[in-house]
PDB file of C-alpha atoms in Angstrom:
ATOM      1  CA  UNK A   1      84.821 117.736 108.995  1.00  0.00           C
ATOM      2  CA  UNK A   2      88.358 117.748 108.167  1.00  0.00           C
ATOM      3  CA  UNK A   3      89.095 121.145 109.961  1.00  0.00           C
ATOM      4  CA  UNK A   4      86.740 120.070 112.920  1.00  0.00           C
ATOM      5  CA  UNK A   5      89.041 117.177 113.939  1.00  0.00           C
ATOM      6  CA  UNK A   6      92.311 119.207 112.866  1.00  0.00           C
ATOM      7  CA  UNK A   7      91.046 121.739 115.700  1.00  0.00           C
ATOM      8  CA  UNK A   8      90.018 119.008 118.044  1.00  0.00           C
ATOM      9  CA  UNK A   9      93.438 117.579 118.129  1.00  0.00           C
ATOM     10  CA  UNK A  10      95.110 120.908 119.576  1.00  0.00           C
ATOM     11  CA  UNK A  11      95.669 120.912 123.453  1.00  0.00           C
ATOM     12  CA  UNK A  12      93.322 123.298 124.941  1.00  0.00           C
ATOM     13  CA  UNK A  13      94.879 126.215 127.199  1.00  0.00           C
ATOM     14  CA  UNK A  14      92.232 125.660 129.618  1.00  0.00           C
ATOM     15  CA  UNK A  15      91.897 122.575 131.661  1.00  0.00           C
ATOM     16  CA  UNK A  16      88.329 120.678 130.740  1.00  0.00           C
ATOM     17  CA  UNK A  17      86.766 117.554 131.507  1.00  0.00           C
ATOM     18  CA  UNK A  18      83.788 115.477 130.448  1.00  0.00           C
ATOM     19  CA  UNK A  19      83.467 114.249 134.203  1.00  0.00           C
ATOM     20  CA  UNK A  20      83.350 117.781 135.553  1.00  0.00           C
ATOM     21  CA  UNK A  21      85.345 120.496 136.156  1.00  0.00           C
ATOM     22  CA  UNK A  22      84.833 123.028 139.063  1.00  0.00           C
ATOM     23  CA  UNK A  23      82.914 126.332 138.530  1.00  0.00           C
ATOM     24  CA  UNK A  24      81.114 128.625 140.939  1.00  0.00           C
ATOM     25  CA  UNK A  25      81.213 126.411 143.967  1.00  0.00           C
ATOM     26  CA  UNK A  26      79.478 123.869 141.558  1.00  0.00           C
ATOM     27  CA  UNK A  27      80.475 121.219 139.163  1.00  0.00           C
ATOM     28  CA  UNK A  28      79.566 121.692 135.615  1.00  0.00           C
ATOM     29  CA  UNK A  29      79.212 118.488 133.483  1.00  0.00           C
ATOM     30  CA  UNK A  30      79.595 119.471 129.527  1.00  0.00           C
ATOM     31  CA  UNK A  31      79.567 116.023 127.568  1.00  0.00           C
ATOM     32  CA  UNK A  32      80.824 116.469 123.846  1.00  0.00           C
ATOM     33  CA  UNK A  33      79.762 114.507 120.906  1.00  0.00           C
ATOM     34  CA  UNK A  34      81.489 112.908 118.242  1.00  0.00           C
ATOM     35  CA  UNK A  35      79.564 112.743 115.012  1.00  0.00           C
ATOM     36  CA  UNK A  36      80.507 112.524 111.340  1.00  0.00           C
ATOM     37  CA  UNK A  37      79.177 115.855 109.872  1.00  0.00           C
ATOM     38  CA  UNK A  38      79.991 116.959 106.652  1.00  0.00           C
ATOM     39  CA  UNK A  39      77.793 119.791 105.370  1.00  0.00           C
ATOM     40  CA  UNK A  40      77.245 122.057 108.095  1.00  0.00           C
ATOM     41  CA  UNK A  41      78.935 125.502 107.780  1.00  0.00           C
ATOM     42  CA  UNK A  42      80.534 125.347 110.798  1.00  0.00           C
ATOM     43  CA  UNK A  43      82.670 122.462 110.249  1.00  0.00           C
ATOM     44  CA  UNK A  44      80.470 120.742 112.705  1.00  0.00           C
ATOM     45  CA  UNK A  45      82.733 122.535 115.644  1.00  0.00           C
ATOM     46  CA  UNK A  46      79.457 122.669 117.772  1.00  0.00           C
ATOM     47  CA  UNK A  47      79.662 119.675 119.427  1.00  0.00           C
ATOM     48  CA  UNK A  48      82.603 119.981 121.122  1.00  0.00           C
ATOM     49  CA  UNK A  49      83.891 122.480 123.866  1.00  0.00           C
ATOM     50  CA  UNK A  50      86.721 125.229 122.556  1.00  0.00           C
ATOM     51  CA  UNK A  51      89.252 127.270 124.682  1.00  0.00           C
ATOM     52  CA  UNK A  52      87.145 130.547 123.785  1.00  0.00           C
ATOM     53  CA  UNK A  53      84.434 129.364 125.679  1.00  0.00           C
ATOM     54  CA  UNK A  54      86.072 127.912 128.517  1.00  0.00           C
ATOM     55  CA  UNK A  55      87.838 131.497 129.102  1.00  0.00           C
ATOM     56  CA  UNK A  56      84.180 133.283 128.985  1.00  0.00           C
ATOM     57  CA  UNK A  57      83.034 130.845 131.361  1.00  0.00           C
ATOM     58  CA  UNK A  58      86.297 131.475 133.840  1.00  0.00           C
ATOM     59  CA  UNK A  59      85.720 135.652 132.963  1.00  0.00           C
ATOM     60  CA  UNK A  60      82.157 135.446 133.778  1.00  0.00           C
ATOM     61  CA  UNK A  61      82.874 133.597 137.262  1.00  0.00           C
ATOM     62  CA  UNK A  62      85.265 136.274 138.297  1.00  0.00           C
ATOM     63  CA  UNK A  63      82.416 139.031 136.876  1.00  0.00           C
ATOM     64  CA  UNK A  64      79.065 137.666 137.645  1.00  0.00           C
ATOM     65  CA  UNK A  65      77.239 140.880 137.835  1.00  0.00           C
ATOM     66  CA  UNK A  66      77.773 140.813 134.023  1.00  0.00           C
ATOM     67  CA  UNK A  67      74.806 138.489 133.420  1.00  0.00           C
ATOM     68  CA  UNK A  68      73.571 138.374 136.925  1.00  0.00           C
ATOM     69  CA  UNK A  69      70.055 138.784 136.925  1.00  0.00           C
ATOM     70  CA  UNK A  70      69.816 139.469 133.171  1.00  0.00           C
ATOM     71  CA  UNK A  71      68.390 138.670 129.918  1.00  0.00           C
ATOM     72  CA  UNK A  72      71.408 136.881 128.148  1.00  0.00           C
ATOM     73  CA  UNK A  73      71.190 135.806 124.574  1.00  0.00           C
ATOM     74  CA  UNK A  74      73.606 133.704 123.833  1.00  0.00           C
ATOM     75  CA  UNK A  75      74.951 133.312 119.881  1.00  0.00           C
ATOM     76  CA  UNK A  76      76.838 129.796 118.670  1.00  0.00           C
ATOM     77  CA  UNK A  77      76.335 128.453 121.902  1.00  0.00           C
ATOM     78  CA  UNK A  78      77.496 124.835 120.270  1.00  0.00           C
ATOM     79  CA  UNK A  79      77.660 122.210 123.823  1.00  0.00           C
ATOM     80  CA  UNK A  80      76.077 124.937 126.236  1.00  0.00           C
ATOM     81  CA  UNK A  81      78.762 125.478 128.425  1.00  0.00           C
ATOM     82  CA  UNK A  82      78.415 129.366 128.425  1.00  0.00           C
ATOM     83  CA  UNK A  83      74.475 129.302 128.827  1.00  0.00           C
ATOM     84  CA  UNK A  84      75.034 126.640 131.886  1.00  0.00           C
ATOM     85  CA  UNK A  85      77.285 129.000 133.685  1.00  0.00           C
ATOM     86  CA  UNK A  86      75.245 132.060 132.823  1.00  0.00           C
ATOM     87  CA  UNK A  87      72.259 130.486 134.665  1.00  0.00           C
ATOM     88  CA  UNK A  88      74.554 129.364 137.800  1.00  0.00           C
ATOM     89  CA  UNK A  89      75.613 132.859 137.851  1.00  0.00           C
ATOM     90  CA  UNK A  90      71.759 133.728 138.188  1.00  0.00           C
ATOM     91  CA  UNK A  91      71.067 134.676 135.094  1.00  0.00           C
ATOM     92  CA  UNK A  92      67.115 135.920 134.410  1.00  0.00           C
ATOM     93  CA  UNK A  93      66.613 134.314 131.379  1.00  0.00           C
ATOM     94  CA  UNK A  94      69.532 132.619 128.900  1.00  0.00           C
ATOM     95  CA  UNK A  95      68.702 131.859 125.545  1.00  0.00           C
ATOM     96  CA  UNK A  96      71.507 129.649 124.073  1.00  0.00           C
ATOM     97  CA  UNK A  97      71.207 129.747 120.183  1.00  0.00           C
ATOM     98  CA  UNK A  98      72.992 127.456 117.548  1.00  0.00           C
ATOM     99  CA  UNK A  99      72.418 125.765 114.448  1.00  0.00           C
ATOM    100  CA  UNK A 100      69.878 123.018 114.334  1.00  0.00           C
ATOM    101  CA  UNK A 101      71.851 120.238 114.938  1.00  0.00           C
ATOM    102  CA  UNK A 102      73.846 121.164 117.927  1.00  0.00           C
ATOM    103  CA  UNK A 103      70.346 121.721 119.961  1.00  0.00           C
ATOM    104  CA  UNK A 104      70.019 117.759 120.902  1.00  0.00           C
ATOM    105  CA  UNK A 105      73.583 117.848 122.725  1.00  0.00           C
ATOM    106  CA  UNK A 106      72.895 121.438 124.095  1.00  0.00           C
ATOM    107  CA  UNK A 107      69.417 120.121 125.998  1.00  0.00           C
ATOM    108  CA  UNK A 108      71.028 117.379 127.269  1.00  0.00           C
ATOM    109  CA  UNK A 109      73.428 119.546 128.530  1.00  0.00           C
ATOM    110  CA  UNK A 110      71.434 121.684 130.131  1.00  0.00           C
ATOM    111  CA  UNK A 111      69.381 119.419 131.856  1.00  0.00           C
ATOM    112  CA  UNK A 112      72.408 117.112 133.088  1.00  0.00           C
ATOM    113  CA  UNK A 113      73.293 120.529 134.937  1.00  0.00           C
ATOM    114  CA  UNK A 114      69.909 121.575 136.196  1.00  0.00           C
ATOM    115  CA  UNK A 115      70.301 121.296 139.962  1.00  0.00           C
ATOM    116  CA  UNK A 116      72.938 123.416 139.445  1.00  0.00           C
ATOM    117  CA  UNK A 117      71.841 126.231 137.499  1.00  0.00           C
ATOM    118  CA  UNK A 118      68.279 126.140 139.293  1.00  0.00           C
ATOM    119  CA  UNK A 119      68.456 126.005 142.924  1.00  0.00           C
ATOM    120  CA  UNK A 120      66.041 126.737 145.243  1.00  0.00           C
ATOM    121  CA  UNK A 121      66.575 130.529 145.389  1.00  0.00           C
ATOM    122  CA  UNK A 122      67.440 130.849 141.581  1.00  0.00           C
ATOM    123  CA  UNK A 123      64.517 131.772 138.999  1.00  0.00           C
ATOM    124  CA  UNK A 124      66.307 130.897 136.001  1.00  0.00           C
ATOM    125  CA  UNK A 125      65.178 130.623 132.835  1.00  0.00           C
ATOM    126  CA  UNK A 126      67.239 128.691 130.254  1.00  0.00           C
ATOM    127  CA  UNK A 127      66.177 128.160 126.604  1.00  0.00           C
ATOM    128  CA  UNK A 128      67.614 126.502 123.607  1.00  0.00           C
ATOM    129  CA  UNK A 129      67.052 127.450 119.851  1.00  0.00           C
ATOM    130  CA  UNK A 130      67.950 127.724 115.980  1.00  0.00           C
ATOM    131  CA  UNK A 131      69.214 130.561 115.386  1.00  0.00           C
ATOM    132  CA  UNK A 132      71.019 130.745 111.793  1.00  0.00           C
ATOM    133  CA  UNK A 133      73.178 133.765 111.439  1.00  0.00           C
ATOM    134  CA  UNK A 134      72.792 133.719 107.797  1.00  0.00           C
ATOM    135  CA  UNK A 135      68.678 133.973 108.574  1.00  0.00           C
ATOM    136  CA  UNK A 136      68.305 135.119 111.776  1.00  0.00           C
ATOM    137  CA  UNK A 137      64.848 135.112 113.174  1.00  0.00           C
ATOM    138  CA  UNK A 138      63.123 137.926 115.164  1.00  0.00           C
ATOM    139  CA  UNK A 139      64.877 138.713 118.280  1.00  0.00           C
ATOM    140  CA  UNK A 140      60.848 138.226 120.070  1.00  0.00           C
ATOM    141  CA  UNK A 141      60.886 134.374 118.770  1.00  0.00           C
ATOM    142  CA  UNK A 142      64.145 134.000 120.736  1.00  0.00           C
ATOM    143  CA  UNK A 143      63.961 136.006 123.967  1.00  0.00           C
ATOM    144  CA  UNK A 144      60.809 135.862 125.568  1.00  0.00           C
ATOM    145  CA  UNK A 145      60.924 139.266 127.133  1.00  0.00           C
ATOM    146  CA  UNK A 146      59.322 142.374 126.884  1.00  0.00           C
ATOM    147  CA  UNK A 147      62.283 144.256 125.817  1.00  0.00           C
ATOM    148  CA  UNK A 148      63.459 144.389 122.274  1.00  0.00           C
ATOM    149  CA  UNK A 149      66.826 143.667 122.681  1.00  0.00           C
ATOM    150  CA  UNK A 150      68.966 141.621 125.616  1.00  0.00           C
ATOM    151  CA  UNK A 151      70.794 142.855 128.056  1.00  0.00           C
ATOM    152  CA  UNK A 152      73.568 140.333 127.513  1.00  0.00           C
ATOM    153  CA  UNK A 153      75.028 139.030 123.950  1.00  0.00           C
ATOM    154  CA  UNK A 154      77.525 136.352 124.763  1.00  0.00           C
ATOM    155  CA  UNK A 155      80.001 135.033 121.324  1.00  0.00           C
ATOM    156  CA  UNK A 156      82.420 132.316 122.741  1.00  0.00           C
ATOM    157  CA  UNK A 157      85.208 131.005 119.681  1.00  0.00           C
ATOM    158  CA  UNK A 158      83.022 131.982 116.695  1.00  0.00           C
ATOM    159  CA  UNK A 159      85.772 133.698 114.764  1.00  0.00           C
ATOM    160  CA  UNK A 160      87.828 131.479 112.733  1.00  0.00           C
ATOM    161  CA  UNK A 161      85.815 130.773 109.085  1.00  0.00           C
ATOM    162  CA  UNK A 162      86.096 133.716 106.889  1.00  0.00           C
ATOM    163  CA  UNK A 163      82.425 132.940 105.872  1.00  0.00           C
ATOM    164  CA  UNK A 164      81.103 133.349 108.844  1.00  0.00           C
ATOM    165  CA  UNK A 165      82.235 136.764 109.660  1.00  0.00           C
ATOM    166  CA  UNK A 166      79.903 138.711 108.003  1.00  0.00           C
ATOM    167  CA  UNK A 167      76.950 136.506 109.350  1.00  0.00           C
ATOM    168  CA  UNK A 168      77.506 137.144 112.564  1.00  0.00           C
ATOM    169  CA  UNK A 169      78.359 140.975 112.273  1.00  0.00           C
ATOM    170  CA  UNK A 170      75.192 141.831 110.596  1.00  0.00           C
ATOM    171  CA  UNK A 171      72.973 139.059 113.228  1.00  0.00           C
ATOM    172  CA  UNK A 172      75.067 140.767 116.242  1.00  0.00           C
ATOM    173  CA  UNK A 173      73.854 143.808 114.836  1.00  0.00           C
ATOM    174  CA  UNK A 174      70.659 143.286 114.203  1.00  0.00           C
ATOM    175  CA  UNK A 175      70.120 141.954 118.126  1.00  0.00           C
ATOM    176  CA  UNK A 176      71.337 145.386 119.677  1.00  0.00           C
ATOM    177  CA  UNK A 177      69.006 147.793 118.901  1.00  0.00           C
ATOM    178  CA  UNK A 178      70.069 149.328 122.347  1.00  0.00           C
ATOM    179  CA  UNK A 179      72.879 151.138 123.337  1.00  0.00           C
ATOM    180  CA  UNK A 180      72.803 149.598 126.729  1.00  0.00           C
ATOM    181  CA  UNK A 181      73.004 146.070 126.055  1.00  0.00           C
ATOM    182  CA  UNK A 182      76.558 144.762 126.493  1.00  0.00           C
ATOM    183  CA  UNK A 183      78.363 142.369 123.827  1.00  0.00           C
ATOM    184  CA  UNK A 184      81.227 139.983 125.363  1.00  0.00           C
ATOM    185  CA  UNK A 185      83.468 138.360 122.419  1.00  0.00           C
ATOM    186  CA  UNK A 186      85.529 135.769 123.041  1.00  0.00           C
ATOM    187  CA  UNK A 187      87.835 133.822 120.657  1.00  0.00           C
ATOM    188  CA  UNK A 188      90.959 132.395 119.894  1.00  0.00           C
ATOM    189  CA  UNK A 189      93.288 133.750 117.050  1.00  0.00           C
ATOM    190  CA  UNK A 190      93.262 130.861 114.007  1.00  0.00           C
ATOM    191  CA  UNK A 191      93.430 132.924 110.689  1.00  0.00           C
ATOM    192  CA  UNK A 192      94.728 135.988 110.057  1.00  0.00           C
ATOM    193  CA  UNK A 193      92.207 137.180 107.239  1.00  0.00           C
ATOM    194  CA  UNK A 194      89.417 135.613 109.197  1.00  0.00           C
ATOM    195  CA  UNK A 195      90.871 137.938 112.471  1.00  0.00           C
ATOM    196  CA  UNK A 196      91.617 141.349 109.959  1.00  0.00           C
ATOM    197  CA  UNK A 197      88.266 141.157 108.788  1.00  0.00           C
ATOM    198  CA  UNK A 198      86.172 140.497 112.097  1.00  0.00           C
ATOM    199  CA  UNK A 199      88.258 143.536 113.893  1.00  0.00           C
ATOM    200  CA  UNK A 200      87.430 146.062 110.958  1.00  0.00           C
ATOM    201  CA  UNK A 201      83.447 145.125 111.146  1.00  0.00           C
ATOM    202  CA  UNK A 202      83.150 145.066 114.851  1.00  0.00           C
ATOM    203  CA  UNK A 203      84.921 148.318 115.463  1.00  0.00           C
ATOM    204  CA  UNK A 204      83.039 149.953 112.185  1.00  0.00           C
ATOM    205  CA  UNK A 205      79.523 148.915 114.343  1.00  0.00           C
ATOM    206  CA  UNK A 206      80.446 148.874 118.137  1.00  0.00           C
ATOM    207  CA  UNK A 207      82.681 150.901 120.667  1.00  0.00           C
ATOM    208  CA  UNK A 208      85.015 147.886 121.645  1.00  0.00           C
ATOM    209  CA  UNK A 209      87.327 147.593 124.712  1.00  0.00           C
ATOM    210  CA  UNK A 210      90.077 145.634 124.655  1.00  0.00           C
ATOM    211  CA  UNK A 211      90.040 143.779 128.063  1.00  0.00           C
ATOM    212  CA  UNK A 212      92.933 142.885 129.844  1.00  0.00           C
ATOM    213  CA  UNK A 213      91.973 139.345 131.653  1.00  0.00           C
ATOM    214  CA  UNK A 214      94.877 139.321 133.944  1.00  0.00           C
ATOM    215  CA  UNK A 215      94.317 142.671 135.257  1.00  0.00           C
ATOM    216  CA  UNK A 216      90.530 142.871 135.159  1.00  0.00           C
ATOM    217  CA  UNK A 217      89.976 139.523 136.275  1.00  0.00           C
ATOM    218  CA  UNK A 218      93.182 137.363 137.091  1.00  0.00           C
ATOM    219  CA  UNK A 219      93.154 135.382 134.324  1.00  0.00           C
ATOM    220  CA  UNK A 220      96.296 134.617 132.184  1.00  0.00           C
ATOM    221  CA  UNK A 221      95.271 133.941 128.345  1.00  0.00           C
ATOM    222  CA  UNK A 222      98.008 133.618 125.459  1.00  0.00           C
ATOM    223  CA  UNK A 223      98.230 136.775 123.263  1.00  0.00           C
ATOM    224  CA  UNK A 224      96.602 134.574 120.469  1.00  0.00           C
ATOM    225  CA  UNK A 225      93.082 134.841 122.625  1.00  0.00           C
ATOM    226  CA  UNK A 226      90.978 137.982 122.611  1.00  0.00           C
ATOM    227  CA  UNK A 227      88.328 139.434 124.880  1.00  0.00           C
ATOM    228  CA  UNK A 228      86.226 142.255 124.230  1.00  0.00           C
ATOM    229  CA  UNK A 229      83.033 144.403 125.610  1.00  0.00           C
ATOM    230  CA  UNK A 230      81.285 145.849 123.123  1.00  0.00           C
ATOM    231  CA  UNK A 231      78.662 148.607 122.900  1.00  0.00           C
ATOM    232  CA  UNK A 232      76.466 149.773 120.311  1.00  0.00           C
ATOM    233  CA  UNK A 233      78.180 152.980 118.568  1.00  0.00           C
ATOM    234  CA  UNK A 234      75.382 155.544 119.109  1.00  0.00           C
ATOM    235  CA  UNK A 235      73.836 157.129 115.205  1.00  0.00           C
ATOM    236  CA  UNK A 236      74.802 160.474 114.827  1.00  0.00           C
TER     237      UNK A 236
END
């Protein structure tokens, strides 16, 4: 709880409101919630709205195609904010996963912003659920599809606790079984050991590329905030 509010005190980078704040010729509304959590392993940092995902959201509104019309499976998905835009950028189906007690602010969340994210033309799917990285269920009980794996795996500022590293390697892992399905990472930079040791896995179990927001996308990021796509290394 401690960390959670040390990290809520830091400006964000990226402007963000509670009232709104412009996206896609839309307005997304992302509420946050304050509660006094103690035990979770995340700090309880899922209940608020972090500069990682805010610069996903902005990446994926200048690169729709990237989960237009897709299956998107979206890991620590915390307030929602990612899934939300994912759907307004016509997603097929999102699933937005998280730890138990996030899911009550992520519904709400998604259905403040349904007229948005399902319009009269849109077909949109969008899906909330548990999804523990240290247990992580069947990839069938959380996308509803016929494939086996999705063709979108969105991680938005889940790189900071040292902990959790491993957790999400191995569930990342486990979730692309095929070569084709795309992996976008977003974080921000807090730890150097927690940074070291996420770099080393993801490059020992995916072809990363280093993307360069400003020049793929126009979007200026301090040096201290990563992006990368990621591909499954094929077994040889």
């Amino acid at each position: 709880m401690i960390i959670c509010l040390m990290l809520r005190s830091l400006r964000r980078f990226y402007p963000f409101d509670e009232s709104g704040i412009p996206f896609a010729c839309t307005t997304v509304v992302i509420k946050e919630t304050t509660s006094q959590l103690n035990g979770e392993e995340d700090g309880g940092t899922g209940l608020n709205v972090w500069d990682g995902s805010l610069l996903l959201a902005r990446y994926l509104e200048k690169r729709p195609a990237i989960v237009r019309n897709k299956t998107v499976l979206e890991l620590g998905s915390g307030c929602g904010l990612i899934g939300v835009a994912s759907g307004i950028l016509g997603a097929k189906l999102v699933t937005m996963t998280d730890l138990q007690y996030t899911l009550p602010s992520m519904k709400e969340n998604v259905e403040r912003n349904k007229s948005s994210w399902q319009g009269e033309d849109s077909h949109c799917q969008i899906e909330c659920k548990e999804c523990d990285w240290f247990h992580p269920p069947p990839i069938t009980e959380l996308c509803d599809d016929s494939t086996d794996s999705p063709d979108v795996i969105l991680v938005a500022d889940c790189v900071w606790l040292a902990h959790l590293i491993a957790p999400l390697l191995q569930t990342l892992n486990k979730y692309t079984t095929n070569a084709s399905t795309k992996v976008i990472i977003t974080y921000q930079q807090r730890g150097r050991d927690a940074h070291k040791e996420f770099l080393e896995g993801i490059h020992d179990l995916f072809d990363v590329v280093v993307v360069d927001t400003e020049k793929d996308a126009g979007l200026i990021k301090p040096d201290v905030f990563h992006v990368f796509e990621c591909s499954k290394k094929s077994s040889t």
